[in-house]
Coordinates of C-alpha atoms in Angstrom, one line a residue:
Chain A
M1433 CA 13.2 -27.3 25.2
L1434 CA 13.4 -29.6 22.2
I1435 CA 10.3 -29.3 20.0
L1436 CA 9.6 -32.1 17.6
S1437 CA 7.2 -31.6 14.8
N1438 CA 4.5 -34.1 14.1
N1439 CA 6.4 -35.4 11.0
E1440 CA 9.4 -36.0 13.2
I1441 CA 7.5 -37.9 15.8
A1442 CA 5.8 -40.0 13.1
E1443 CA 9.2 -40.9 11.7
I1444 CA 10.5 -41.9 15.1
V1445 CA 7.4 -44.0 15.8
H1446 CA 7.8 -45.5 12.3
S1447 CA 11.4 -46.5 12.9
M1448 CA 10.4 -47.9 16.3
I1449 CA 7.7 -50.2 15.0
K1450 CA 9.7 -51.3 11.9
D1451 CA 10.7 -55.0 12.1
K1452 CA 9.1 -55.6 15.5
D1453 CA 7.2 -58.7 16.6
H1454 CA 3.7 -58.6 17.7
K1455 CA 4.3 -58.4 21.5
S1456 CA 6.7 -55.4 21.4
L1457 CA 4.3 -53.6 18.9
V1458 CA 1.5 -53.9 21.4
D1459 CA 3.8 -52.5 24.1
I1460 CA 4.8 -49.5 22.0
M1461 CA 1.2 -48.8 21.1
Q1462 CA 0.1 -48.9 24.7
K1463 CA 2.9 -46.5 25.6
L1464 CA 1.8 -44.1 22.8
I1465 CA -1.8 -44.2 23.9
S1466 CA -0.8 -43.3 27.4
L1467 CA 1.4 -40.5 26.1
D1468 CA -1.5 -39.2 24.1
K1469 CA -3.8 -39.3 27.1
D1470 CA -1.3 -37.2 29.0
R1471 CA -1.3 -34.9 26.1
L1472 CA 2.4 -35.3 25.7
V1473 CA 2.0 -35.9 22.0
G1474 CA 0.5 -33.3 19.7
E1475 CA -2.5 -33.8 17.5
S1476 CA -2.8 -37.6 17.3
H1477 CA -4.9 -37.7 14.1
V1478 CA -2.2 -35.8 12.2
L1479 CA 0.3 -38.3 13.6
I1480 CA -1.7 -41.2 12.5
D1481 CA -2.1 -39.8 9.0
T1482 CA 1.6 -39.1 8.7
L1483 CA 2.4 -42.5 10.0
K1484 CA 0.1 -44.1 7.4
E1485 CA 1.7 -42.1 4.7
L1486 CA 5.2 -43.3 5.8
I1487 CA 4.2 -46.9 5.9
H1488 CA 2.5 -46.6 2.5
K1489 CA 5.6 -45.0 1.1
Q1490 CA 7.8 -47.7 2.4
Q1491 CA 5.6 -50.4 1.0
G1492 CA 5.0 -48.6 -2.3
I1493 CA 1.3 -48.2 -1.9
I1494 CA -0.6 -45.3 -3.2
E1495 CA -4.1 -44.3 -2.3
V1496 CA -6.1 -43.0 -5.1
D1497 CA -9.4 -41.0 -4.9
L1498 CA -11.3 -41.9 -8.0
S1499 CA -14.3 -39.8 -8.8
S1500 CA -16.6 -40.4 -11.7
A1501 CA -20.2 -39.8 -12.7
I1502 CA -20.9 -43.5 -13.1
P1503 CA -19.0 -46.4 -11.6
L1504 CA -16.0 -47.6 -13.6
E1505 CA -15.8 -51.2 -14.9
N1506 CA -13.2 -53.4 -13.3
Y1507 CA -11.0 -53.7 -16.4
Q1508 CA -11.0 -49.9 -16.6
K1509 CA -9.8 -49.6 -13.1
E1510 CA -7.1 -52.2 -13.6
E1511 CA -5.9 -50.4 -16.7
L1512 CA -5.9 -47.1 -14.8
G1513 CA -4.1 -48.8 -11.9
E1514 CA -1.3 -49.9 -14.2
V1515 CA -0.8 -46.4 -15.5
L1516 CA -0.8 -45.0 -12.1
K1517 CA 1.7 -47.6 -10.8
K1518 CA 4.1 -46.6 -13.5
R1519 CA 3.6 -42.9 -13.0
Y1520 CA 4.2 -43.0 -9.3
S1521 CA 6.5 -46.0 -9.3
A1522 CA 4.2 -47.8 -6.8
N1523 CA 3.6 -51.5 -6.2
E1524 CA 0.0 -51.3 -5.3
V1525 CA -2.9 -49.0 -5.9
I1526 CA -5.8 -48.7 -3.5
F1527 CA -8.8 -47.1 -5.1
K1528 CA -11.3 -45.1 -3.1
E1529 CA -14.3 -44.6 -5.4
I1530 CA -16.5 -41.6 -5.2
I1531 CA -19.6 -41.3 -7.4
D1532 CA -20.5 -37.7 -8.2
K1533 CA -23.2 -37.1 -10.7
N1534 CA -22.2 -33.5 -11.1
L1535 CA -19.1 -34.5 -13.0
I1536 CA -21.3 -35.4 -16.0
G1537 CA -18.8 -37.8 -17.5
G1538 CA -15.2 -38.9 -17.5
F1539 CA -13.2 -39.4 -14.3
K1540 CA -11.0 -37.6 -11.9
V1541 CA -8.0 -39.1 -10.1
E1542 CA -6.4 -37.6 -7.0
V1543 CA -3.1 -38.9 -5.7
N1544 CA -1.0 -37.1 -3.0
N1545 CA -2.5 -33.6 -3.7
E1546 CA -2.1 -34.1 -7.4
V1547 CA -5.2 -34.1 -9.6
I1548 CA -5.7 -35.4 -13.0
D1549 CA -9.1 -34.1 -14.0
A1550 CA -10.5 -35.8 -17.1
T1551 CA -14.1 -35.0 -16.4
L1552 CA -16.5 -33.4 -18.8
K1553 CA -17.3 -30.8 -16.2
N1554 CA -13.8 -29.6 -16.1
K1555 CA -13.6 -29.5 -19.9
L1556 CA -16.8 -27.4 -20.1
S1557 CA -15.6 -25.0 -17.5
K1558 CA -12.3 -24.6 -19.3
L1559 CA -14.2 -23.9 -22.5
Q1560 CA -16.3 -21.3 -20.7
E1561 CA -13.2 -19.7 -19.4
R1562 CA -11.7 -19.5 -22.8
L1563 CA -14.8 -18.2 -24.5
T1564 CA -15.4 -15.5 -21.9
S1565 CA -11.8 -14.4 -21.8
K1566 CA -11.9 -13.5 -25.5
I1567 CA -14.4 -10.7 -25.1
Chain B
M1036 CA -23.3 -8.5 -36.5
S1037 CA -26.1 -10.9 -37.1
H1038 CA -26.9 -13.8 -34.9
D1039 CA -25.7 -16.4 -37.4
H1040 CA -22.4 -14.7 -37.6
I1041 CA -22.0 -15.0 -33.8
I1042 CA -23.1 -18.6 -33.8
E1043 CA -20.6 -19.4 -36.6
K1044 CA -17.8 -17.8 -34.8
L1045 CA -18.7 -19.6 -31.6
K1046 CA -18.8 -22.9 -33.5
K1047 CA -15.4 -22.3 -34.9
E1048 CA -14.1 -21.3 -31.5
I1049 CA -15.4 -24.5 -30.0
E1050 CA -14.1 -26.6 -32.8
N1051 CA -10.6 -25.3 -32.3
F1052 CA -10.8 -25.8 -28.6
S1053 CA -8.8 -28.6 -27.2
I1054 CA -7.4 -29.1 -23.8
S1055 CA -4.5 -31.2 -22.7
I1056 CA -5.2 -33.0 -19.5
K1057 CA -2.3 -32.5 -17.1
S1058 CA -1.8 -33.3 -13.5
E1059 CA -2.3 -30.3 -11.3
K1060 CA -1.3 -29.6 -7.8
I1061 CA -4.3 -28.8 -5.7
G1062 CA -5.0 -28.2 -2.1
K1063 CA -8.1 -28.4 0.1
V1064 CA -9.5 -25.9 2.4
L1065 CA -9.1 -27.3 5.9
E1066 CA -10.6 -24.4 7.8
L1067 CA -11.7 -20.9 7.1
F1068 CA -12.1 -18.1 9.7
D1069 CA -12.0 -14.3 9.5
G1070 CA -10.7 -14.2 6.0
I1071 CA -7.9 -16.7 6.7
A1072 CA -7.9 -20.1 5.0
K1073 CA -5.8 -23.0 6.2
I1074 CA -5.1 -25.2 3.2
S1075 CA -3.7 -28.7 3.1
G1076 CA -1.7 -30.0 0.2
L1077 CA -0.1 -27.5 -2.2
S1078 CA 3.3 -28.7 -1.1
D1079 CA 5.2 -26.7 -3.9
V1080 CA 3.5 -23.3 -3.2
K1081 CA 5.8 -20.3 -2.6
S1082 CA 5.4 -17.6 0.0
S1083 CA 3.2 -14.7 -1.2
E1084 CA 2.0 -16.7 -4.2
M1085 CA -1.5 -16.2 -5.5
V1086 CA -3.9 -19.1 -5.1
T1087 CA -7.4 -19.3 -6.5
F1088 CA -10.6 -20.6 -4.9
P1089 CA -13.4 -22.3 -6.9
N1090 CA -15.7 -19.3 -7.2
G1091 CA -12.9 -17.0 -8.5
E1092 CA -11.8 -15.5 -5.3
V1093 CA -8.1 -15.1 -4.9
G1094 CA -5.9 -15.6 -1.9
V1095 CA -2.3 -14.9 -1.0
V1096 CA -0.1 -17.4 0.8
L1097 CA 1.5 -15.9 3.9
N1098 CA 2.3 -18.9 6.1
L1099 CA 4.0 -22.1 5.0
E1100 CA 3.8 -24.7 7.7
E1101 CA 4.7 -28.4 7.8
N1102 CA 1.4 -29.9 6.9
N1103 CA -0.7 -26.9 5.7
I1104 CA -0.4 -23.4 4.5
G1105 CA -2.1 -20.2 5.7
A1106 CA -3.5 -17.8 3.1
I1107 CA -5.5 -14.6 3.3
V1108 CA -8.6 -14.4 1.2
L1109 CA -9.0 -11.2 -0.8
G1110 CA -12.6 -10.4 -1.1
D1111 CA -15.7 -12.3 -0.2
F1112 CA -14.9 -15.4 1.8
S1113 CA -18.5 -16.3 2.7
K1114 CA -18.9 -18.6 -0.3
I1115 CA -15.8 -20.7 0.3
K1116 CA -16.5 -24.0 2.0
E1117 CA -14.4 -26.4 3.9
G1118 CA -13.0 -29.0 1.4
D1119 CA -13.0 -26.6 -1.5
E1120 CA -10.3 -27.2 -4.0
V1121 CA -7.5 -24.5 -4.1
R1122 CA -5.2 -24.1 -7.0
A1123 CA -1.8 -22.5 -7.0
T1124 CA -1.1 -20.1 -9.8
G1125 CA 2.7 -19.9 -9.7
R1126 CA 2.5 -16.1 -9.8
I1127 CA 2.5 -13.6 -7.1
L1128 CA -0.5 -11.2 -6.8
E1129 CA -0.8 -8.8 -9.7
V1130 CA -2.8 -5.7 -10.4
P1131 CA -4.0 -4.6 -13.9
V1132 CA -2.5 -1.3 -14.9
S1133 CA -3.0 1.0 -17.9
D1134 CA -3.1 4.7 -18.7
A1135 CA -6.9 4.5 -18.5
I1136 CA -6.7 4.1 -14.8
I1137 CA -6.1 7.9 -14.3
G1138 CA -9.1 9.6 -13.0
R1139 CA -10.6 6.4 -11.6
V1140 CA -11.3 5.0 -8.2
V1141 CA -10.2 1.4 -7.8
N1142 CA -10.2 -1.2 -5.0
A1143 CA -7.1 -2.9 -3.7
L1144 CA -7.2 -5.4 -6.5
G1145 CA -7.2 -2.7 -9.2
Q1146 CA -10.9 -3.2 -10.1
A1147 CA -13.0 -0.1 -10.7
I1148 CA -15.4 0.8 -7.9
D1149 CA -16.6 4.2 -9.2
G1150 CA -19.4 2.8 -11.4
K1151 CA -17.8 4.0 -14.6
G1152 CA -17.3 0.5 -16.0
A1153 CA -14.3 -1.8 -16.2
I1154 CA -10.9 -0.4 -16.8
K1155 CA -9.2 -1.8 -19.9
A1156 CA -5.8 -3.0 -18.8
D1157 CA -2.9 -3.9 -21.1
K1158 CA -0.5 -5.0 -18.5
T1159 CA -0.3 -6.4 -15.0
Y1160 CA 2.2 -5.4 -12.3
P1161 CA 3.1 -7.6 -9.4
I1162 CA 2.2 -5.9 -6.1
E1163 CA 5.4 -7.0 -4.4
K1164 CA 8.6 -5.8 -6.1
V1165 CA 12.1 -5.3 -5.0
A1166 CA 12.8 -1.6 -4.7
P1167 CA 15.1 0.0 -7.3
G1168 CA 18.8 -0.6 -6.5
V1169 CA 21.5 1.8 -5.7
V1170 CA 22.9 2.2 -9.2
T1171 CA 19.5 3.1 -10.7
R1172 CA 18.9 6.0 -8.2
Q1173 CA 19.7 9.6 -8.3
S1174 CA 19.6 12.1 -5.5
V1175 CA 16.6 14.4 -5.0
D1176 CA 17.0 17.7 -6.8
Q1177 CA 13.6 18.6 -8.2
P1178 CA 11.0 20.3 -5.9
V1179 CA 7.5 19.1 -5.3
A1180 CA 5.5 22.3 -5.0
T1181 CA 2.8 21.6 -2.4
G1182 CA 1.4 25.1 -2.5
I1183 CA 1.6 25.3 1.3
K1184 CA 3.8 28.1 2.4
A1185 CA 4.9 26.5 5.7
I1186 CA 6.0 23.3 3.9
D1187 CA 7.5 24.8 0.7
A1188 CA 9.6 27.2 2.7
I1189 CA 10.6 25.4 5.8
I1190 CA 10.2 21.7 5.1
P1191 CA 10.7 21.5 1.3
V1192 CA 9.9 18.2 -0.4
G1193 CA 11.8 17.0 -3.4
R1194 CA 10.7 14.5 -6.1
G1195 CA 11.5 11.0 -5.0
Q1196 CA 11.5 11.9 -1.3
R1197 CA 9.5 10.2 1.4
E1198 CA 8.0 12.8 3.7
L1199 CA 5.9 11.6 6.6
I1200 CA 2.8 13.6 7.7
I1201 CA 2.2 12.8 11.3
G1202 CA -0.3 14.1 13.8
D1203 CA -3.4 13.4 16.0
R1204 CA -6.8 12.9 14.6
Q1205 CA -8.4 16.1 13.2
T1206 CA -5.2 18.1 12.8
G1207 CA -5.4 18.4 9.0
K1208 CA -3.2 15.6 7.8
T1209 CA -5.5 14.7 4.9
A1210 CA -6.0 18.4 4.2
I1211 CA -2.3 18.8 3.5
A1212 CA -2.3 15.8 1.2
I1213 CA -5.4 17.0 -0.7
D1214 CA -4.0 20.5 -1.0
T1215 CA -0.8 19.0 -2.4
I1216 CA -2.7 17.0 -5.0
L1217 CA -4.7 20.1 -6.0
N1218 CA -1.6 22.1 -6.5
Q1219 CA 0.0 19.5 -8.9
K1220 CA -2.1 20.8 -11.8
G1221 CA 0.2 21.6 -14.6
Q1222 CA 3.2 20.4 -12.6
N1223 CA 3.7 17.3 -14.7
M1224 CA 2.8 15.0 -11.8
I1225 CA 0.5 12.0 -11.5
C1226 CA -1.0 11.5 -8.1
V1227 CA -2.0 8.2 -6.4
Y1228 CA -4.1 8.5 -3.3
V1229 CA -4.3 5.3 -1.3
S1230 CA -7.1 5.2 1.2
I1231 CA -6.6 2.6 3.9
G1232 CA -9.4 1.7 6.2
Q1233 CA -11.1 5.1 5.8
K1234 CA -14.8 5.8 6.0
D1235 CA -16.4 5.7 2.6
S1236 CA -18.1 9.0 3.2
K1237 CA -14.8 10.7 3.8
L1238 CA -13.4 9.2 0.5
R1239 CA -16.4 10.3 -1.4
K1240 CA -16.1 13.8 -0.1
L1241 CA -12.4 13.8 -1.1
Q1242 CA -13.2 12.5 -4.5
V1243 CA -15.8 15.2 -5.1
R1244 CA -13.3 17.9 -3.9
L1245 CA -10.7 16.6 -6.3
E1246 CA -13.1 16.5 -9.1
E1247 CA -14.2 20.1 -8.4
G1248 CA -10.5 21.2 -8.4
G1249 CA -10.0 19.4 -11.7
A1250 CA -7.4 17.2 -10.0
M1251 CA -9.0 13.8 -11.0
A1252 CA -7.5 14.4 -14.5
Y1253 CA -4.1 13.3 -13.1
T1254 CA -5.1 11.3 -10.0
V1255 CA -5.9 7.7 -9.2
I1256 CA -7.6 6.7 -6.0
V1257 CA -7.0 3.3 -4.5
S1258 CA -9.4 2.4 -1.8
A1259 CA -9.7 -0.3 0.8
G1260 CA -12.6 0.8 2.9
A1261 CA -13.3 0.2 6.5
S1262 CA -16.0 -2.3 5.7
E1263 CA -13.7 -4.4 3.6
A1264 CA -11.6 -7.3 4.8
A1265 CA -8.3 -6.5 6.6
A1266 CA -6.5 -8.4 3.9
L1267 CA -7.5 -5.7 1.4
S1268 CA -6.3 -3.0 3.6
Y1269 CA -3.0 -4.8 3.9
I1270 CA -2.4 -5.0 0.2
A1271 CA -3.9 -1.6 -0.8
P1272 CA -0.6 0.4 -0.4
Y1273 CA 1.3 -2.2 -2.4
T1274 CA -1.3 -1.9 -5.2
G1275 CA -1.0 1.8 -5.1
V1276 CA 2.8 1.8 -5.4
S1277 CA 2.6 -0.7 -8.2
I1278 CA 0.3 1.6 -10.1
A1279 CA 2.8 4.4 -9.3
E1280 CA 5.6 2.3 -10.7
Y1281 CA 3.8 1.8 -13.9
F1282 CA 3.8 5.5 -14.5
M1283 CA 7.3 5.9 -13.2
D1284 CA 8.4 3.3 -15.7
Q1285 CA 7.2 5.7 -18.4
G1286 CA 9.6 8.3 -17.0
K1287 CA 6.9 10.2 -15.3
D1288 CA 6.9 11.8 -11.8
V1289 CA 4.4 10.3 -9.4
L1290 CA 3.2 11.5 -6.0
I1291 CA 1.7 8.8 -3.8
I1292 CA -0.2 9.3 -0.5
Y1293 CA -0.8 6.5 1.9
D1294 CA -3.7 7.6 4.1
D1295 CA -2.9 6.2 6.6
L1296 CA -0.2 3.7 7.5
S1297 CA -1.3 3.3 11.1
K1298 CA -4.5 1.7 9.9
H1299 CA -2.4 -0.4 7.6
A1300 CA -0.2 -1.6 10.5
V1301 CA -3.4 -2.4 12.4
A1302 CA -4.8 -4.5 9.5
Y1303 CA -1.5 -6.3 9.2
R1304 CA -1.5 -7.0 13.0
E1305 CA -5.0 -8.5 12.7
I1306 CA -3.9 -10.8 9.9
S1307 CA -0.7 -11.8 11.7
L1308 CA -2.5 -12.6 14.9
L1309 CA -5.1 -14.6 13.0
L1310 CA -2.3 -16.5 11.3
R1311 CA -1.0 -17.3 14.8
R1312 CA 2.2 -15.4 14.3
P1313 CA 3.8 -14.4 17.6
P1314 CA 2.9 -10.9 18.7
G1315 CA 5.6 -8.4 19.7
R1316 CA 5.6 -4.9 21.0
E1317 CA 2.0 -3.4 21.1
A1318 CA 0.9 -6.8 19.7
Y1319 CA 2.4 -6.0 16.3
P1320 CA 4.2 -8.9 14.6
G1321 CA 8.0 -8.9 14.4
D1322 CA 8.1 -7.9 10.7
V1323 CA 6.0 -4.7 11.0
F1324 CA 9.1 -2.6 10.3
Y1325 CA 9.8 -4.5 7.1
L1326 CA 6.2 -4.1 6.2
H1327 CA 6.6 -0.3 5.9
S1328 CA 10.3 -0.2 4.9
R1329 CA 9.8 -2.3 1.8
L1330 CA 6.8 -0.2 0.8
L1331 CA 8.5 3.1 1.3
E1332 CA 11.8 2.0 -0.3
R1333 CA 9.9 1.8 -3.5
A1334 CA 9.6 5.5 -3.6
C1335 CA 12.7 6.8 -5.4
R1336 CA 14.1 9.0 -8.1
R1337 CA 15.6 7.0 -10.9
N1338 CA 18.4 8.4 -13.0
K1339 CA 18.2 9.1 -16.8
D1340 CA 20.1 5.9 -17.7
Y1341 CA 17.3 3.8 -16.1
G1342 CA 14.4 5.7 -17.6
G1343 CA 14.1 8.6 -15.2
G1344 CA 10.9 9.2 -13.3
S1345 CA 10.3 9.3 -9.6
I1346 CA 7.9 8.3 -6.9
T1347 CA 7.4 10.8 -4.1
A1348 CA 5.7 9.3 -1.1
F1349 CA 3.6 11.0 1.6
P1350 CA 2.8 8.4 4.2
I1351 CA 0.4 9.6 6.8
I1352 CA 0.5 8.4 10.4
E1353 CA -2.1 9.1 13.0
T1354 CA -0.8 9.4 16.6
Q1355 CA -2.8 8.9 19.8
A1356 CA -2.7 12.0 22.0
G1357 CA 0.5 13.3 20.4
D1358 CA 2.5 10.2 21.3
I1359 CA 5.1 10.0 18.6
S1360 CA 7.2 7.6 20.5
A1361 CA 4.7 4.7 20.0
Y1362 CA 5.9 1.8 17.9
I1363 CA 4.6 2.5 14.4
P1364 CA 5.3 6.3 14.5
T1365 CA 8.9 5.7 15.5
N1366 CA 9.3 3.1 12.8
V1367 CA 8.0 5.2 10.0
I1368 CA 9.9 8.3 11.2
S1369 CA 13.1 6.4 11.0
I1370 CA 12.3 5.1 7.5
T1371 CA 11.2 8.4 5.9
D1372 CA 13.4 11.3 4.9
G1373 CA 11.7 13.7 7.2
Q1374 CA 8.3 14.5 8.8
I1375 CA 5.7 17.2 9.0
F1376 CA 4.4 17.4 12.5
L1377 CA 0.9 18.6 13.0
E1378 CA -0.3 19.5 16.5
T1379 CA -3.7 19.8 18.1
D1380 CA -2.7 22.8 20.2
L1381 CA -1.6 24.8 17.2
F1382 CA -4.7 23.8 15.3
Y1383 CA -7.0 25.2 18.0
K1384 CA -4.8 28.3 18.3
G1385 CA -5.9 29.0 14.8
I1386 CA -2.5 28.3 13.3
R1387 CA -3.6 26.3 10.2
P1388 CA -2.0 24.3 8.7
A1389 CA -1.0 23.2 12.3
V1390 CA 2.5 22.5 11.3
N1391 CA 5.0 22.6 14.1
V1392 CA 7.9 24.1 12.2
G1393 CA 10.3 23.4 15.1
S1394 CA 10.1 19.7 15.1
S1395 CA 9.3 19.1 11.5
V1396 CA 12.2 18.3 9.3
S1397 CA 13.0 17.5 5.7
R1398 CA 16.3 15.7 5.4
V1399 CA 16.8 15.8 1.7
G1400 CA 14.4 18.4 0.3
S1401 CA 16.4 21.5 0.8
S1402 CA 18.7 20.6 -2.1
A1403 CA 15.5 20.6 -4.3
Q1404 CA 14.5 24.1 -3.3
I1405 CA 14.9 26.8 -5.9
K1406 CA 17.6 29.3 -5.0
A1407 CA 15.4 32.2 -4.4
M1408 CA 13.2 30.3 -2.0
K1409 CA 16.3 28.9 -0.2
K1410 CA 17.5 32.5 0.3
V1411 CA 14.2 33.8 1.9
A1412 CA 13.4 30.6 3.8
G1413 CA 16.8 30.6 5.5
T1414 CA 16.1 34.0 7.1
L1415 CA 12.5 33.0 7.9
K1416 CA 13.6 29.9 9.7
L1417 CA 16.0 31.9 11.8
D1418 CA 13.3 34.5 12.6
L1419 CA 10.9 31.7 13.7
A1420 CA 13.5 29.9 15.8
Q1421 CA 14.3 33.1 17.7
Y1422 CA 10.7 33.9 18.1
R1423 CA 10.0 30.5 19.7
E1424 CA 12.9 31.0 22.1
L1425 CA 11.8 34.5 23.1
E1426 CA 8.1 33.7 23.2
A1427 CA 8.4 32.1 26.6
F1428 CA 10.2 35.1 28.1
A1429 CA 8.0 37.6 26.6
Q1430 CA 5.1 36.5 28.8
F1431 CA 6.9 37.6 32.0
G1432 CA 6.9 41.3 31.4
S1433 CA 7.4 44.2 29.2
D1434 CA 10.9 44.9 30.3
L1435 CA 12.4 44.0 27.0
D1436 CA 15.0 45.8 25.0
E1437 CA 14.3 47.2 21.6
S1438 CA 15.9 44.4 19.5
T1439 CA 14.1 41.7 21.4
K1440 CA 10.8 43.5 20.9
N1441 CA 11.6 43.7 17.2
Q1442 CA 12.3 40.0 17.0
L1443 CA 9.1 39.2 18.7
E1444 CA 7.1 41.4 16.4
R1445 CA 8.8 39.8 13.4
G1446 CA 8.1 36.4 14.7
K1447 CA 4.4 37.1 15.2
R1448 CA 4.2 38.3 11.6
A1449 CA 6.0 35.2 10.4
V1450 CA 3.6 32.9 12.2
E1451 CA 0.7 35.0 10.7
L1452 CA 2.2 34.8 7.3
L1453 CA 2.4 31.0 7.4
K1454 CA -1.2 30.6 8.2
Q1455 CA -3.1 29.4 5.1
P1456 CA -6.7 28.3 4.7
Q1457 CA -7.5 25.0 3.1
Y1458 CA -7.8 24.7 -0.7
T1459 CA -5.8 27.9 -1.3
P1460 CA -2.5 26.8 -2.8
V1461 CA 0.0 29.6 -3.3
K1462 CA 2.4 29.7 -6.2
T1463 CA 6.1 29.4 -5.6
E1464 CA 6.8 32.9 -6.9
H1465 CA 4.1 34.4 -4.7
Q1466 CA 5.6 32.6 -1.7
V1467 CA 9.0 34.1 -2.5
V1468 CA 7.5 37.6 -2.7
S1469 CA 5.6 37.5 0.5
M1470 CA 8.5 35.9 2.4
Y1471 CA 10.9 38.4 0.9
A1472 CA 8.7 41.2 2.1
L1473 CA 8.7 39.7 5.6
T1474 CA 12.3 38.8 6.0
K1475 CA 13.5 42.2 4.7
G1476 CA 11.4 43.9 7.3
F1477 CA 8.8 45.4 5.0
M1478 CA 6.0 44.1 7.0
D1479 CA 7.3 45.2 10.4
N1480 CA 5.1 48.2 10.6
V1481 CA 2.0 46.5 9.2
P1482 CA -0.3 45.5 12.1
V1483 CA -0.3 41.8 12.8
E1484 CA -4.1 41.4 12.2
K1485 CA -3.7 43.1 8.8
I1486 CA -0.9 40.8 7.5
K1487 CA -3.3 38.5 5.7
E1488 CA -4.9 41.3 3.9
F1489 CA -1.6 42.9 3.1
E1490 CA -0.2 39.7 1.7
V1491 CA -3.1 39.2 -0.7
G1492 CA -3.0 42.8 -1.9
L1493 CA 0.8 42.7 -2.3
M1494 CA 0.7 39.6 -4.5
E1495 CA -1.8 41.2 -6.8
Y1496 CA 0.1 44.6 -6.9
S1497 CA 3.5 43.2 -7.3
E1498 CA 2.5 40.8 -10.1
Q1499 CA 1.5 43.9 -12.0
N1500 CA 4.3 46.2 -11.0
A1501 CA 7.3 44.0 -10.5
K1502 CA 7.1 41.9 -13.6
A1503 CA 10.9 41.8 -13.9
F1504 CA 11.1 40.0 -10.5
Y1505 CA 8.5 37.4 -11.4
K1506 CA 10.1 36.7 -14.7
E1507 CA 13.5 36.1 -13.1
I1508 CA 12.1 33.7 -10.6
T1509 CA 10.3 31.6 -13.1
E1510 CA 13.2 31.6 -15.6
N1511 CA 16.3 31.6 -13.5
K1512 CA 14.9 30.5 -10.1
M1513 CA 16.7 33.5 -8.6
W1514 CA 16.4 37.2 -8.7
S1515 CA 19.0 39.7 -9.9
E1516 CA 19.7 43.1 -8.5
K1517 CA 17.5 44.7 -11.1
G1518 CA 14.5 42.5 -10.3
E1519 CA 15.1 43.0 -6.6
E1520 CA 15.0 46.8 -7.0
A1521 CA 11.8 46.6 -8.9
L1522 CA 10.2 44.4 -6.2
K1523 CA 11.4 46.7 -3.4
Q1524 CA 9.9 49.6 -5.2
A1525 CA 6.6 47.8 -5.7
I1526 CA 6.4 46.7 -2.1
N1527 CA 7.1 50.2 -0.8
D1528 CA 4.6 51.8 -3.1
F1529 CA 2.0 49.2 -2.1
K1530 CA 2.7 49.5 1.6
N1531 CA 2.4 53.3 1.7
N1532 CA -0.8 53.1 -0.1
F1533 CA -2.1 50.3 2.1
L1534 CA -1.2 52.0 5.4
A1535 CA -2.6 55.3 4.2
K1536 CA -5.9 53.6 3.3
A1537 CA -6.0 51.7 6.6
E1538 CA -5.5 55.0 8.5
S1539 CA -8.2 56.8 6.5
R1540 CA -10.6 54.1 7.3
I1541 CA -10.1 54.8 11.0

């Protein structure tokens, strides 16, 4: 029996829906939904996530989780977006803003399992680590 | 130090403090159950790498899957929540080691649990290490004196050997291990006792016993108790052998006891099944052989060019109803260099240690035996083998010829001589003397029930009256004709006296 991993299925679906018109897209989607109902496709939520990632990758979009203690100004976000675009060679940055008072100050950026933590909370905990490790 | 001084120092520390903000790879806890964490992200993590959870708990990555990884949490997993950030460390799990660890009781992570404060460590050793290669090794040629007559004579163990102790529950497996540790006093040996899934009460008793015997001065106890997570039981033997390697790297000889590996296999089975690895025979995962082989391969004797030192391993396996053909026993038997079989029947017959000398073997140890012991043990082995063969016939009737009768009598005395109560290790030279007396027929006319008494008396008497013999054994490892004459004389003198006394009492 041929076993396809979720990643492989997502890639197949992706190549199928690439460059298709509206009508055939609908057909493919209906087929997939019926397959999912018959439990012929594995975990569909994983599939959808992977598919989304694939499409984003192709179009050069990155999703960024931006956490900060207070909301960032628009110009700040734009500046950050430019930096991130360069770093990840992307065309577009989608911010998902999270406000977390516990961070005290600064901001934290999460992209594809990578974290850039520039919050005050992180600095303080690093300082604590260093001071306690010396004893 | 005044308060101001501390504050000044702190201020300075804080002033100098700077961090560079870097991007870090993190993962998130997807789910957590029974000490197993499924983590998303961490795409660059390696197998058996250490990961850290927010509250300082550590985990070890065991499964690498397409979209997530499976890690075991070492320690308390009740504070870890779904969605917690997990950081990779880029290192495999390490334990702190130092000379100060001797005499202490530590857990599977190398932290002190005996309430005597933290152990100052100057180094850390990774728990998984590739065993020393072929060129660094040397064959076994130095004995480990266990102080147990049956073992030292018939199943001798050498430094760097792996000798399995196998038997049902309550047959004295741990007792042999403890006696061996107790006998290492002054033998230039460091002992590591790894307790896996044992009752804490048992461990405490053992620790007290070792302290009483002065054995904690050269012993480390590594414990993963029955109440702790299976993950800790799984890594405890590796922790133990890493500590042993630390001492071996200093050129020392180390003795390590794994008590017991059947519980270790069970802990690993639990982890594997929780990680959804496919079960095999007896529901153990496919790599359960490698689990023990890589552990026991780390026991070795290194040659001088590579710093010398050795690790002698005594793995213990508990069998169920004497079934040594179960999966784990057969695996470990095939890995080790011999086994000491303990049997329930013998134990209840009063033959203690309940070693079955017929099916116990030591594949490499005989080359480590001293010459004198080799000489007496050879005859003893033969006597015992003949006795076992004749024992069955002897029950049918008394119609036996003289030589058969003699052999039976000799065998009975040999069995009696090998009996030894717990915590009474016997010195090698004493063992040689008593076995010499037996195999040369000096004990043949001593009543069987008096053998014990005779032996004790003989040891005392001969030590006083056959000093030449003892001197030769300790210095040259073999007796000369002169020493032998002195011993014969001493034995005869003592025996005549002993028998006369016994008669007069009647």
